[in-house]
XYZ file of C-alpha atoms in Angstrom:
425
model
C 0.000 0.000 0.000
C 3.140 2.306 -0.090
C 2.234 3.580 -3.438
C -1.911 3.353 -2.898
C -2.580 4.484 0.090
C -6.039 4.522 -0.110
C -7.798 1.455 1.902
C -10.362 -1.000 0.602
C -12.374 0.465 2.939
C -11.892 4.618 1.607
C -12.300 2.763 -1.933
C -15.479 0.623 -0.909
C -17.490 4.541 0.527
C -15.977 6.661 -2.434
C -17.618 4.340 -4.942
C -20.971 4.194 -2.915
C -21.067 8.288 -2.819
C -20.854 7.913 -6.800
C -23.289 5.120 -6.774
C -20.992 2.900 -9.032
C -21.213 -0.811 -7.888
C -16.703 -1.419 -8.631
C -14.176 0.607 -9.790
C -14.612 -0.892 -13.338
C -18.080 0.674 -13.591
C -16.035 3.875 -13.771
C -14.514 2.962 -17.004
C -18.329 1.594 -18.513
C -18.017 4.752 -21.560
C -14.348 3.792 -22.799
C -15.319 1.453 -25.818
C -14.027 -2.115 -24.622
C -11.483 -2.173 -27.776
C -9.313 0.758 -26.255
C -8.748 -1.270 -23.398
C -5.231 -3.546 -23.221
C -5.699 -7.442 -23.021
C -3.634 -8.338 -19.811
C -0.311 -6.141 -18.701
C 1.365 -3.756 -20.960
C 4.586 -5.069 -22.650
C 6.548 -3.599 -20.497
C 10.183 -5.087 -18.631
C 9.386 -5.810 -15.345
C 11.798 -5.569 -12.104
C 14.550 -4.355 -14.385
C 17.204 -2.118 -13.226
C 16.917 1.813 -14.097
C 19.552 1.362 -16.821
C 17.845 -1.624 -18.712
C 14.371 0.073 -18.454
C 16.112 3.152 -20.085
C 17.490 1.149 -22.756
C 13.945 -0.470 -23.339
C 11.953 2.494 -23.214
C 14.646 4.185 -25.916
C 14.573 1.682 -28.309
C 10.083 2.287 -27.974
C 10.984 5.866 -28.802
C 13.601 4.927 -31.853
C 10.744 3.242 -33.699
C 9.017 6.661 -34.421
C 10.359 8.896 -37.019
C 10.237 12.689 -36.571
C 9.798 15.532 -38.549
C 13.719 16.508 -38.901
C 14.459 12.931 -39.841
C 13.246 12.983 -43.631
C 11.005 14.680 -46.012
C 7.415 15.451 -44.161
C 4.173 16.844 -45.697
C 1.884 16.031 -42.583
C -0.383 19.280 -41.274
C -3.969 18.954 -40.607
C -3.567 21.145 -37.377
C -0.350 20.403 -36.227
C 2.555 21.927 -38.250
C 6.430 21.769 -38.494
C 7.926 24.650 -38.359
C 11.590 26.305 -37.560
C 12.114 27.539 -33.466
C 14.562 30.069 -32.918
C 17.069 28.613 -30.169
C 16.606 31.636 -28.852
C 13.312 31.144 -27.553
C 14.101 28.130 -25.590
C 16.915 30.301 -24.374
C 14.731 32.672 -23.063
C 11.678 30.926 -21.825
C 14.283 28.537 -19.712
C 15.510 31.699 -17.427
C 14.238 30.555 -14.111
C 11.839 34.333 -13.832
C 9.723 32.689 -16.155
C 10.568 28.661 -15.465
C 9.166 29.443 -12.008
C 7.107 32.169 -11.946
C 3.806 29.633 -12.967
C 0.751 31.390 -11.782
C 0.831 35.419 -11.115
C -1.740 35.761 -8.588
C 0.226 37.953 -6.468
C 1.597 40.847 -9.409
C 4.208 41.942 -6.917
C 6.492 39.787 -7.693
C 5.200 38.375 -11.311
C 5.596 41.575 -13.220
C 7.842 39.913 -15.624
C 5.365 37.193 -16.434
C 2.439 39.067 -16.173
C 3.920 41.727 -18.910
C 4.839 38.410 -21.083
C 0.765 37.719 -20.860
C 0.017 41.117 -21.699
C 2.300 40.907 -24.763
C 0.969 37.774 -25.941
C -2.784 39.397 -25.592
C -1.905 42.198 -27.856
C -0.184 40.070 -30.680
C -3.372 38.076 -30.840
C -5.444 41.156 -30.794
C -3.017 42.488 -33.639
C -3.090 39.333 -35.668
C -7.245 38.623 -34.958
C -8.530 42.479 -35.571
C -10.420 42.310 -32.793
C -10.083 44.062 -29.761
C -9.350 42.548 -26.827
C -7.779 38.838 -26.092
C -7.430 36.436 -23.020
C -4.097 35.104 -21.808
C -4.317 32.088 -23.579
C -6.555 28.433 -23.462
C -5.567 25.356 -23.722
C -5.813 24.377 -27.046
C -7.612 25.389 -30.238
C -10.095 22.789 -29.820
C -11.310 23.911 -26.480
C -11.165 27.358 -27.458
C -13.751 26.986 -30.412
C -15.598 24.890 -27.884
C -15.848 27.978 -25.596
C -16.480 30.403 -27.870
C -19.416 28.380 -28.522
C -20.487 28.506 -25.144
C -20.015 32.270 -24.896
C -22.002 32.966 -27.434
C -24.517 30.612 -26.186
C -24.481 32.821 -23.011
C -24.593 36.226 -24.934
C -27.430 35.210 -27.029
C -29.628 32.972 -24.873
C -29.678 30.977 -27.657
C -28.745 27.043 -27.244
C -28.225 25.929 -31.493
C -24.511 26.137 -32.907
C -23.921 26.181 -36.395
C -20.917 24.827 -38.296
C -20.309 26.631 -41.645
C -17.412 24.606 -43.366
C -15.305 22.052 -43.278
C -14.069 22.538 -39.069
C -11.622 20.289 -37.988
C -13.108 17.104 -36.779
C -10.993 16.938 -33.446
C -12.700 20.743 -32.519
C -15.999 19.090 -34.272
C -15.796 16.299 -31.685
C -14.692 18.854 -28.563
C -17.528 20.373 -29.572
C -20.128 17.390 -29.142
C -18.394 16.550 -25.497
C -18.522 20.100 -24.356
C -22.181 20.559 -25.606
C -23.651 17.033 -24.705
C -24.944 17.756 -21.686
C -26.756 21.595 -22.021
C -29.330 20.707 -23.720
C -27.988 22.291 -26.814
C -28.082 21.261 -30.326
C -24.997 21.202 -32.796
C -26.016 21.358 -36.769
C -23.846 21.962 -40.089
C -25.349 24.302 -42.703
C -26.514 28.054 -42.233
C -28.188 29.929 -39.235
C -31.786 30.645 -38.359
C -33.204 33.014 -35.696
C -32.270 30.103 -32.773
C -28.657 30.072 -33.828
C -26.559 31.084 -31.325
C -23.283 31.454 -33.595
C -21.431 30.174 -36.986
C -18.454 28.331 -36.470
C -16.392 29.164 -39.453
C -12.717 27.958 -39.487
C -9.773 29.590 -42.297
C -8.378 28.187 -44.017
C -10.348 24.997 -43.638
C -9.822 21.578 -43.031
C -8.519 20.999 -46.348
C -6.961 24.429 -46.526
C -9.155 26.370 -48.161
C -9.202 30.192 -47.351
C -12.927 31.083 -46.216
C -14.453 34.578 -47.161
C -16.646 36.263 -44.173
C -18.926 38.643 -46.159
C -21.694 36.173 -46.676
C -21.175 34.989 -42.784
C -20.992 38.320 -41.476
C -24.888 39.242 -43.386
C -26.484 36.107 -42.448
C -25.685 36.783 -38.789
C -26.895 40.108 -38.425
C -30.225 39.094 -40.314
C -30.219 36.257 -37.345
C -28.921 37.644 -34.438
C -26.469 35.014 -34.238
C -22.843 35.246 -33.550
C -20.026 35.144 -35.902
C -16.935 32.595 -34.670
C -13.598 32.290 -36.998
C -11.144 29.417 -35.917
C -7.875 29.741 -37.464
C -6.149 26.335 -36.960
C -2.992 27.615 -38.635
C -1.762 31.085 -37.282
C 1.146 31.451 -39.690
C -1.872 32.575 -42.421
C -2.948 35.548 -40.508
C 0.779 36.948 -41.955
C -1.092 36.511 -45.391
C -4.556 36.460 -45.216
C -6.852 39.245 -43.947
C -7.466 39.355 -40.266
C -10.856 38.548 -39.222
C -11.849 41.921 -37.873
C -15.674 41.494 -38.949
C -15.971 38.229 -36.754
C -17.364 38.295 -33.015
C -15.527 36.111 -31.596
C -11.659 34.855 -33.182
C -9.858 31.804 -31.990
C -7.878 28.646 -32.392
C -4.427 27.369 -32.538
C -0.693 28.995 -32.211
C 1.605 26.057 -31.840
C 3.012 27.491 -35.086
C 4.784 30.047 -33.650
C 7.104 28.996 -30.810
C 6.126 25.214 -30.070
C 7.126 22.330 -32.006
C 4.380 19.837 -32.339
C 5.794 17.509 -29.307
C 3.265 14.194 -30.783
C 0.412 16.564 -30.404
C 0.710 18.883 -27.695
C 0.831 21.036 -25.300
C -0.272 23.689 -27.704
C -1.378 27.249 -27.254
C -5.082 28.013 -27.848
C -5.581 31.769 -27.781
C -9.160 33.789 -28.132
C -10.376 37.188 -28.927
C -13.638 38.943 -29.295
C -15.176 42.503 -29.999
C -14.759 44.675 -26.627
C -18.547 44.292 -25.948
C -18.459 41.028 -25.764
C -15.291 41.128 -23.531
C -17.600 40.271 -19.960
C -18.105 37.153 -21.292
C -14.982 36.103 -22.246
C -13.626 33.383 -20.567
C -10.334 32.468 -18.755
C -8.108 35.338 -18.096
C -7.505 38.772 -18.915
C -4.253 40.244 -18.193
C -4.705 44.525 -17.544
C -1.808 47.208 -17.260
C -2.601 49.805 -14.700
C -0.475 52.122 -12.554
C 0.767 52.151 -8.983
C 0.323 54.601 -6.445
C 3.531 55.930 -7.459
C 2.548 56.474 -10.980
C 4.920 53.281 -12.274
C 3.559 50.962 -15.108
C 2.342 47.496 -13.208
C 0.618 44.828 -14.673
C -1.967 42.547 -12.850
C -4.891 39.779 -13.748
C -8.131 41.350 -13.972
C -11.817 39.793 -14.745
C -10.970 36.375 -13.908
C -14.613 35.244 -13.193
C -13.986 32.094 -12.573
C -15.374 29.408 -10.396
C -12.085 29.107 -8.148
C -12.577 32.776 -7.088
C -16.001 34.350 -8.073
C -19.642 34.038 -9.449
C -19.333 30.181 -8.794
C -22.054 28.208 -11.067
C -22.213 31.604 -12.713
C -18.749 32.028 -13.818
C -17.747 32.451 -17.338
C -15.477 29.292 -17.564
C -13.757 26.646 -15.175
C -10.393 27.317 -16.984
C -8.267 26.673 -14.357
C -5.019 27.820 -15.906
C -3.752 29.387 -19.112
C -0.970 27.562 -20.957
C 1.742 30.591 -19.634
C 5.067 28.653 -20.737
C 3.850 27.903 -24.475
C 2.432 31.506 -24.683
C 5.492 33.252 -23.255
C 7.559 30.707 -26.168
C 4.936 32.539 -28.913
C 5.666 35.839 -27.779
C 9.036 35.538 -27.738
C 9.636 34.285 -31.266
C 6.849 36.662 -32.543
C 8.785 39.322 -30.893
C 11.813 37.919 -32.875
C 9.984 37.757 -36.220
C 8.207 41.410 -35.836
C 5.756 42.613 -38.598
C 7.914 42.236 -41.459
C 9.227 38.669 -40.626
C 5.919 37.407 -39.868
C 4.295 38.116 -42.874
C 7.736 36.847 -44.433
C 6.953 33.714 -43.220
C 3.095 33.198 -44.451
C 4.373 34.435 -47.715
C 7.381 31.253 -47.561
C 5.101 28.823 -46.694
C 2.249 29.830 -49.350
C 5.327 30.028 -51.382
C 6.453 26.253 -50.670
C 3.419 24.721 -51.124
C 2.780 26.217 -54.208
C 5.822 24.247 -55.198
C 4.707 21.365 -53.481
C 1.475 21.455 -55.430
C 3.029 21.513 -58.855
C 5.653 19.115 -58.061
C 2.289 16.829 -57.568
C 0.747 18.293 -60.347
C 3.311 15.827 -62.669
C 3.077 12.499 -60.750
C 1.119 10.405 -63.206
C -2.743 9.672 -61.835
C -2.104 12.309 -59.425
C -5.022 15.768 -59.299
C -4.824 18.691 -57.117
C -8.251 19.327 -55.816
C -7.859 22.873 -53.831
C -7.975 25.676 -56.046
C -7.060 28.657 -53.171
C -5.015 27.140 -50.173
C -2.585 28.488 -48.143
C -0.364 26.007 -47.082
C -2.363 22.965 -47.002
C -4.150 21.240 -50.111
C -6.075 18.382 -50.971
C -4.850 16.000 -53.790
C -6.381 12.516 -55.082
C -4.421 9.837 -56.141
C -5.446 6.831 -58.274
C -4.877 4.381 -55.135
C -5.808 3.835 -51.041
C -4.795 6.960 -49.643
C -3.697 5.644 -46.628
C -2.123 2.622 -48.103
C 0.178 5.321 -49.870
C 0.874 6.615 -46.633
C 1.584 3.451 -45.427
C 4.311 2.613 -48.405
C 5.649 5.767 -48.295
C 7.002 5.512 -44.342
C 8.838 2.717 -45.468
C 10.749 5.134 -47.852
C 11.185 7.411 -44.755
C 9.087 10.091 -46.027
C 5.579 11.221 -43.683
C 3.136 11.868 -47.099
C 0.464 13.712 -45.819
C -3.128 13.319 -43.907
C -5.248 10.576 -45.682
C -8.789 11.261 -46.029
C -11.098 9.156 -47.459
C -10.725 6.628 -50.230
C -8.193 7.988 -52.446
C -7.950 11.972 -51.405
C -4.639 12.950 -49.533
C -3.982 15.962 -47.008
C -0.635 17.268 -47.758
C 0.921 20.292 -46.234
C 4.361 21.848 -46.719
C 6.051 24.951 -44.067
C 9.212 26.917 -44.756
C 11.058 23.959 -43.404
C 9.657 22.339 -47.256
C 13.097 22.207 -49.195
C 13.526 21.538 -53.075
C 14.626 18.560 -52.248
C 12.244 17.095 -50.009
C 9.584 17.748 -52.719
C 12.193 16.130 -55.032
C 12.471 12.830 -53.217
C 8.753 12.940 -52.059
C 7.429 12.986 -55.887
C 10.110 10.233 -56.688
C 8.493 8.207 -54.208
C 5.166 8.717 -54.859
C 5.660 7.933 -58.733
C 7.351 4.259 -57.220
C 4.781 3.751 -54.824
C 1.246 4.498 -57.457
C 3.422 2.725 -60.172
């Protein structure tokens, strides 16, 4: 019991206060296939050195981005990190200084915060932004919710093609309100359009059309951008309510799918409602700039049932990494940067173009673009690993996700087409 130190007994009246009959009860929603058959093939009472030696050659058997040609997006993307900005975020003021509740002696992250809030507002055209979320998929599902609360309306509308991870965060979050999520176009019980750009497949999306049918509904106007790197390209999303999503791109590498960075932003009328937290600069009684957390109505401190999230953190680290290498890109490098990886997969795409049996389907993309191929897309996929190259998302059937960042060279696109014209051959 050195290791469990709860008793049979502490066990036996927790599950009784849940009414569940046996700890496996608690697992009764996992579907019976996820679970493992017996113990995990793992060494047992091995020395620290052997298990290391084990548990390395687990980790060998993947193969990385850096390690060969890779064309893999569909919202998590590979793209270069300044050493600097591990440099940086490592200094112990920030490594330690987790949660600012007491500004005295957090300045340093709590101006970091601020920073990062008025990049996104930059980048989003709106007005004000939080200090971060968890991820993009949880902040599309609370921007749902918020509008849900500024509304009084319970329907959510999906416009496009939304990425089906924040489709399915969606359908958790909203499962158990009572509220009703529906693909097509709004009526006068929508609470908001969830519109992401560039889409799924990495299409650009134009507002206009959005933007009328909300006001003629009352509803609310959401814009995910999974991939922040396009806001350096594309027009900011000014004439949206509410703006949020993903910004691993700048900062984090994609770590097998997280932590990443979800940030959010709305119109200032809406900013009440906005959940998680708000980082404010004010002055002291001396007249010094000071910065401090501000309308953090949240369960943990006020308003209770009422608050306007349960957020209990904000993912500080990642966002401090994102404003440090914005801060090293500035305006001009930024938009640099959208234009390189536009750029690169515009070579990517006519590269493809050639490969016999091969179509592009995306007309407009920005980095991101949908091609079919005359076989299994995922069987490609499959053949291709075994050539060391990571070919893209496959969708269904025969249609293929494939993506390409400024870390695209000519000759990654060189060996990837070779491949491909083996592997459909």
């Amino acid at each position: 019991m050195r290791y469990l130190p709860q008793t049979k007994q502490s066990r036996a009246a927790m599950l009784q206060a849940v009414g569940a009959p046996n700890v496996d009860a608690l697992f009764k929603d996992v579907p019976k296939d996820a679970f493992i058959d017996g113990l995990a093939d793992l060494p047992m009472k091995q020395g620290e050195m052997e298990v290391e030696r084990v548990l390395s050659s687990y980790a060998n058997r993947n193969v990385a981005a850096p390690e060969g040609p890779f064309f893999l997006g569909a919202g998590t993307y590979y793209h270069h990190i300044p050493a600097s900005v591990d440099t940086i975020i490592q200094r112990s003021e920030y490594l330690t200084a987790y949660t600012p509740y007491q500004p005295e002696i957090a300045q340093g992250t709590l101006q970091a915060i601020f920073e990062f809030q008025a990049f996104i507002a930059q980048l989003t055209g709106q007005d004000v932004a939080n200090a971060s979320l968890y991820d993009g998929a949880s902040a599309t599902a609370e921007a749902a919710l918020m509008a849900m609360r500024v509304t009084k309306r319970s329907k959510v509308v999906i416009g496009n093609a939304l990425h089906p991870h924040y489709r399915g965060t969606l359908k958790s979050y909203m499962g158990n309100l009572g509220s009703t999520l529906e693909d097509g176009t709004p009526d006068d019980e929508t609470a908001c359009v969830i519109v992401q750009s560039p889409d799924f497949y990495g299409k650009p999306e134009l507002y206009e059309d959005w933007r009328r049918q909300c006001n003629e509904t009352g509803a609310l106007l959401v814009v995910v951008v999974n991939e922040i790197v396009s806001l350096g390209l594309l027009p900011a999303p000014e004439d949206a309510d509410i703006v949020c999503g993903e910004a691993q791109s700048i900062g984090l590498p994609m770590s097998y799918g997280g932590p990443h960075l979800g940030f959010f932003a709305c119109q200032e009328k809406y900013l009440r409602q906005m959940p998680g937290r708000l980082c404010g600069m004010t002055e002291d009684v001396d007249g010094k700039r000071g910065f401090v957390l501000t309308l953090s109505t949240r369960e943990q401190h006020i308003r209770r049932e009422k608050a306007t999230s349960n957020i209990c953190t904000n993912q500080g680290l990642c966002a401090l990494a994102f404003t440090v290498h914005m801060s090293l890109l500035g305006e001009d490098g930024f938009r640099q940067l959208a234009r390189l990886n536009h750029e690169r997969a515009c070579a990517l795409a006519d590269a493809v173009a050639q490969v016999n049996g091969v179509k592009v389907l995306s007309k407009t993309f920005f980095n991101e673009f949908v091609v079919e191929l005359p076989k299994n897309a995922q069987e490609v996929v499959q053949d291709l690993t075994t050539k060391g190259i990571i070919g893209g998302y496959a969708l269904d059937d025969n249609q293929l996700l494939l993506c390409a960042t400024e870390m695209t060279s000519d000759v990654d696109i060189e060996l990837f087409t070779d491949a491909l014209t083996e592997v459909l051959a």
